[in-house]
Short mmCIF file of C-alpha atoms in Angstrom, two decimals:
data_model
loop_
_atom_site.label_atom_id
_atom_site.label_comp_id
_atom_site.label_asym_id
_atom_site.label_seq_id
_atom_site.Cartn_x
_atom_site.Cartn_y
_atom_site.Cartn_z
CA MET A 1287 22.42 5.99 -8.55
CA ASN A 1288 20.87 5.13 -5.78
CA LYS A 1289 18.27 1.97 -6.11
CA ASN A 1290 15.78 3.63 -4.01
CA LEU A 1291 15.65 6.68 -6.20
CA GLN A 1292 15.76 4.92 -9.75
CA ASN A 1293 12.52 5.28 -10.45
CA TYR A 1294 12.51 8.06 -8.98
CA LYS A 1295 15.05 9.43 -11.61
CA ASP A 1296 12.66 7.99 -14.21
CA MET A 1297 9.85 9.46 -13.38
CA LEU A 1298 11.53 13.22 -12.90
CA ASP A 1299 12.79 11.40 -16.45
CA TYR A 1300 9.66 12.20 -18.36
CA PHE A 1301 8.14 13.94 -15.75
CA GLN A 1302 5.33 15.83 -18.04
CA HIS A 1303 4.16 12.39 -18.99
CA TYR A 1304 3.32 11.02 -15.29
CA LEU A 1305 1.94 14.34 -14.28
CA ASP A 1306 -0.69 14.17 -17.07
CA LYS A 1307 -0.99 10.93 -15.82
CA SER A 1308 -1.81 11.40 -12.34
CA TYR A 1309 -5.01 13.47 -13.08
CA VAL A 1310 -6.83 10.64 -14.23
CA VAL A 1311 -4.93 8.19 -11.75
CA ALA A 1312 -8.51 8.79 -9.66
CA GLU A 1313 -10.60 6.54 -12.65
CA THR A 1314 -9.07 3.69 -12.20
CA PHE A 1315 -10.22 3.87 -8.23
CA GLY A 1316 -14.07 5.41 -8.24
CA GLY A 1317 -17.15 4.41 -5.98
CA PRO A 1318 -16.71 4.92 -2.12
CA SER A 1319 -12.55 4.86 -2.84
CA ILE A 1320 -13.82 8.71 -4.27
CA TYR A 1321 -16.71 9.66 -2.41
CA PHE A 1322 -15.67 9.19 1.77
CA HIS A 1323 -11.85 10.96 0.09
CA GLU A 1324 -13.38 13.82 -0.72
CA LYS A 1325 -15.91 14.04 2.67
CA ALA A 1326 -12.81 13.20 4.24
CA LEU A 1327 -10.93 16.76 2.54
CA GLU A 1328 -14.20 18.14 3.74
CA TRP A 1329 -14.76 18.37 7.29
CA GLN A 1330 -11.30 18.63 7.32
CA GLN A 1331 -11.92 21.83 6.69
CA LYS A 1332 -15.32 22.49 8.26
CA ASP A 1333 -14.92 20.79 11.43
CA PHE A 1334 -11.09 19.57 12.06
CA LEU A 1335 -10.98 15.90 14.25
CA SER A 1336 -15.26 16.60 14.77
CA GLU A 1337 -16.99 12.98 15.26
CA ARG A 1338 -18.08 13.05 12.06
CA HIS A 1339 -14.64 14.18 9.95
CA VAL A 1340 -12.72 11.27 12.01
CA GLU A 1341 -15.96 8.81 10.20
CA TYR A 1342 -14.99 9.72 7.57
CA ILE A 1343 -11.16 9.11 7.63
CA TYR A 1344 -12.09 5.54 8.94
CA ALA A 1345 -15.02 5.19 6.12
CA THR A 1346 -11.90 5.78 4.26
CA LEU A 1347 -9.56 3.47 5.09
CA VAL A 1348 -12.16 1.22 4.80
CA ALA A 1349 -12.79 1.64 1.10
CA TRP A 1350 -8.44 2.01 0.55
CA GLY A 1351 -8.14 -1.50 1.76
CA MET A 1352 -7.34 -0.91 5.24
CA HIS A 1353 -9.82 -3.95 6.31
CA ARG A 1354 -11.19 -6.97 4.81
CA MET A 1355 -13.97 -9.04 5.45
CA GLY A 1356 -13.55 -12.43 6.89
CA GLU A 1357 -10.04 -14.60 7.58
CA GLY A 1358 -7.18 -13.17 6.92
CA GLY A 1359 -5.88 -9.41 4.77
CA ALA A 1360 -6.18 -6.03 6.65
CA LYS A 1361 -7.06 -5.18 9.47
CA MET A 1362 -8.77 -2.06 11.53
CA PRO A 1363 -9.80 -1.78 15.10
CA ASP A 1364 -12.90 -0.51 16.24
CA PHE A 1365 -14.22 2.94 16.00
CA ASP A 1366 -13.77 3.87 19.07
CA LYS A 1367 -9.71 3.18 19.42
CA PHE A 1368 -8.90 4.37 15.76
CA LYS A 1369 -10.61 7.69 17.03
CA LYS A 1370 -9.11 7.68 20.66
CA SER A 1371 -5.84 6.92 19.56
CA ILE A 1372 -6.36 10.63 17.55
CA LEU A 1373 -7.80 12.46 19.95
CA GLU A 1374 -5.27 12.03 22.24
CA VAL A 1375 -2.65 13.62 19.71
CA LYS A 1376 -5.60 16.16 18.80
CA GLU A 1377 -3.13 19.42 20.02
CA LYS A 1378 -0.76 18.84 18.07
CA LEU A 1379 -2.15 17.74 14.92
CA SER A 1380 -3.85 20.92 15.35
CA ILE A 1381 -0.77 22.73 15.61
CA TRP A 1382 0.22 21.51 12.18
CA LYS A 1383 -3.19 21.78 10.65
CA ASP A 1384 -1.98 24.48 8.44
CA LEU A 1385 1.37 23.03 7.16
CA LYS A 1386 2.13 23.41 3.97
CA ILE A 1387 5.35 20.35 2.67
CA GLU A 1388 5.98 22.95 -0.14
CA GLN A 1389 6.34 26.03 2.43
CA LEU A 1390 8.84 24.03 4.43
CA SER A 1391 11.95 25.48 5.49
CA GLU A 1392 14.94 22.82 6.06
CA GLN A 1393 15.10 23.44 8.87
CA GLU A 1394 11.51 23.38 9.70
CA LEU A 1395 11.30 20.25 8.52
CA ASN A 1396 14.24 18.92 10.42
CA ALA A 1397 12.20 19.98 13.44
CA LEU A 1398 9.19 18.71 12.91
CA LEU A 1399 9.75 15.06 10.93
CA PRO A 1400 10.54 13.41 14.53
CA LYS A 1401 7.60 14.39 16.08
CA LEU A 1402 5.82 13.79 13.26
CA THR A 1403 6.61 10.47 13.23
CA GLU A 1404 5.58 9.85 16.64
CA VAL A 1405 2.48 11.22 15.72
CA CYS A 1406 1.78 8.93 12.80
CA PHE A 1407 3.10 5.93 14.62
CA SER A 1408 0.46 6.52 17.99
CA ILE A 1409 -2.33 6.18 16.04
CA ASN A 1410 -3.79 2.89 15.92
CA ALA A 1411 -4.92 2.29 12.19
CA SER A 1412 -4.18 -1.18 12.02
CA ILE A 1413 -3.81 -4.40 14.31
CA SER A 1414 -1.27 -5.74 12.08
CA ASP A 1415 2.47 -5.67 13.01
CA SER A 1416 2.83 -2.33 10.47
CA HIS A 1417 1.83 0.81 11.33
CA VAL A 1418 2.88 3.19 7.82
CA VAL A 1419 0.68 2.54 5.28
CA SER A 1420 -2.28 2.33 7.50
CA SER A 1421 -1.51 5.33 9.36
CA SER A 1422 0.41 7.71 6.73
CA LYS A 1423 -3.40 7.63 4.63
CA THR A 1424 -4.96 8.50 8.57
CA LEU A 1425 -2.37 11.36 8.64
CA ALA A 1426 -3.20 12.44 5.05
CA HIS A 1427 -6.61 12.62 5.71
CA ILE A 1428 -6.31 14.78 8.57
CA LEU A 1429 -2.90 16.66 7.20
CA PRO A 1430 -3.54 16.95 3.91
CA ASN A 1431 -1.12 19.76 2.71
CA LEU A 1432 2.21 18.33 4.71
CA VAL A 1433 1.90 14.39 4.24
CA CYS A 1434 1.33 11.97 1.29
CA PRO A 1435 -0.62 8.63 2.03
CA MET A 1436 2.10 5.61 1.23
CA ASP A 1437 0.90 2.38 -0.15
CA ARG A 1438 2.65 -1.19 0.27
CA HIS A 1439 1.87 -1.89 -3.50
CA TYR A 1440 2.88 1.47 -4.91
CA THR A 1441 5.13 3.78 -2.91
CA LEU A 1442 7.55 1.23 -0.86
CA ASP A 1443 7.96 -0.99 -5.13
CA PHE A 1444 8.59 2.80 -6.48
CA PHE A 1445 11.06 3.85 -3.92
CA ASN A 1446 12.39 -0.35 -3.74
CA MET A 1447 12.45 -0.49 -0.34
CA SER A 1448 10.71 -3.78 2.45
CA LEU A 1449 9.61 -3.09 5.37
CA GLY A 1450 10.45 -5.46 8.73
CA ASN A 1451 9.99 -3.40 12.17
CA GLU A 1452 8.89 -0.47 13.43
CA ASP A 1453 12.75 1.24 13.04
CA LYS A 1454 12.30 0.38 9.80
CA GLU A 1455 9.03 1.84 9.37
CA HIS A 1456 9.92 5.00 10.83
CA LYS A 1457 12.66 5.43 8.65
CA PHE A 1458 10.67 4.36 5.51
CA PHE A 1459 8.56 7.77 6.63
CA GLN A 1460 10.68 10.35 6.97
CA PHE A 1461 12.46 8.88 3.93
CA VAL A 1462 9.79 9.87 1.65
CA MET A 1463 8.41 13.22 3.44
CA ARG A 1464 12.22 14.27 2.54
CA GLN A 1465 11.89 13.12 -0.61
CA MET A 1466 8.57 14.83 -1.18
CA TRP A 1467 10.01 18.01 0.12
CA GLU A 1468 13.10 17.59 -2.16
CA PHE A 1469 11.17 17.16 -5.36
CA TYR A 1470 8.67 20.24 -4.19
CA GLN A 1471 11.80 22.80 -3.78
CA ASP A 1472 11.90 22.46 -7.33
CA LYS A 1473 9.85 25.22 -8.73
CA HIS A 1474 9.03 23.88 -12.15
CA HIS A 1475 6.71 21.36 -10.16
CA LEU A 1476 5.17 23.94 -8.26
CA LYS A 1477 4.20 25.34 -11.60
CA SER A 1478 3.55 22.41 -13.34
CA ILE A 1479 0.91 21.25 -11.28
CA LYS A 1480 -3.03 21.74 -11.29
CA LEU A 1481 -4.54 21.19 -8.48
CA GLY A 1482 -7.75 20.55 -8.75
CA ASP A 1483 -10.42 17.47 -8.00
CA SER A 1484 -11.00 15.28 -5.38
CA PHE A 1485 -7.37 13.15 -5.98
CA CYS A 1486 -5.68 16.43 -7.07
CA LYS A 1487 -6.64 18.61 -4.52
CA SER A 1488 -3.00 18.75 -2.63
CA TYR A 1489 0.91 18.57 -3.95
CA PRO A 1490 1.40 15.33 -1.08
CA LYS A 1491 -1.30 13.70 -2.89
CA VAL A 1492 -0.71 14.58 -6.22
CA PHE A 1493 3.10 13.59 -5.43
CA ASP A 1494 1.76 10.61 -4.27
CA ASN A 1495 -1.15 10.05 -8.07
CA LEU A 1496 2.75 10.75 -9.83
CA ILE A 1497 4.13 7.49 -7.78
CA ILE A 1498 1.09 5.42 -8.49
CA ALA A 1499 1.06 6.12 -12.38
CA TYR A 1500 4.44 5.00 -12.49
CA MET A 1501 3.85 1.93 -11.45
CA LYS A 1502 0.69 1.54 -12.92
CA GLU A 1503 2.79 1.72 -16.08
CA HIS A 1504 5.82 -0.11 -14.77
CA PRO A 1505 4.58 -2.67 -12.59
CA GLN A 1506 7.04 -4.65 -12.52
CA ALA A 1507 9.73 -2.03 -11.53
#
């Protein structure tokens, strides 16, 4: 078994157990983490990439730990720089707005991934050298049915991967996207999942919730 997929295989072996736990993942976050996330998704539907939509994404990222006051820790750019980088690729994002990961053919996924990766890493959501976490979390609120948020602790540790340079980040983003797509090729998964509240509104977020649920139960995995 590829060590990068060992946790994934374990999660599949006890899929229903982790699915049940995934529905209550939101309870461990709460407060502004949920509020701004819900608002960002609401405005994604109301007025795609409007000033208000982008503002709520920006606020969500702060609530999700992408910006910490004081010295050290994650830092985000000024709002205007963040917004500008998104609006520069708005045309492409608008084309992909209604795409759903579970409905893509393999051919469509293969054609999309290089373009989506380029757009993802063009978004200025962090002033650090690492961008996959902040940019994927941004995209998850622009294309919530297509992209899952990726986290340094949960997602990277779940797949036993590390980041070191831009090429590795690009490969990691595409790896997770492909793994999520393969996960939803299993119709049993689609039938078992009940979409509902703010942290379970889309299949990509449920995939993220499953990873979080697994890592909370196996923090040393």
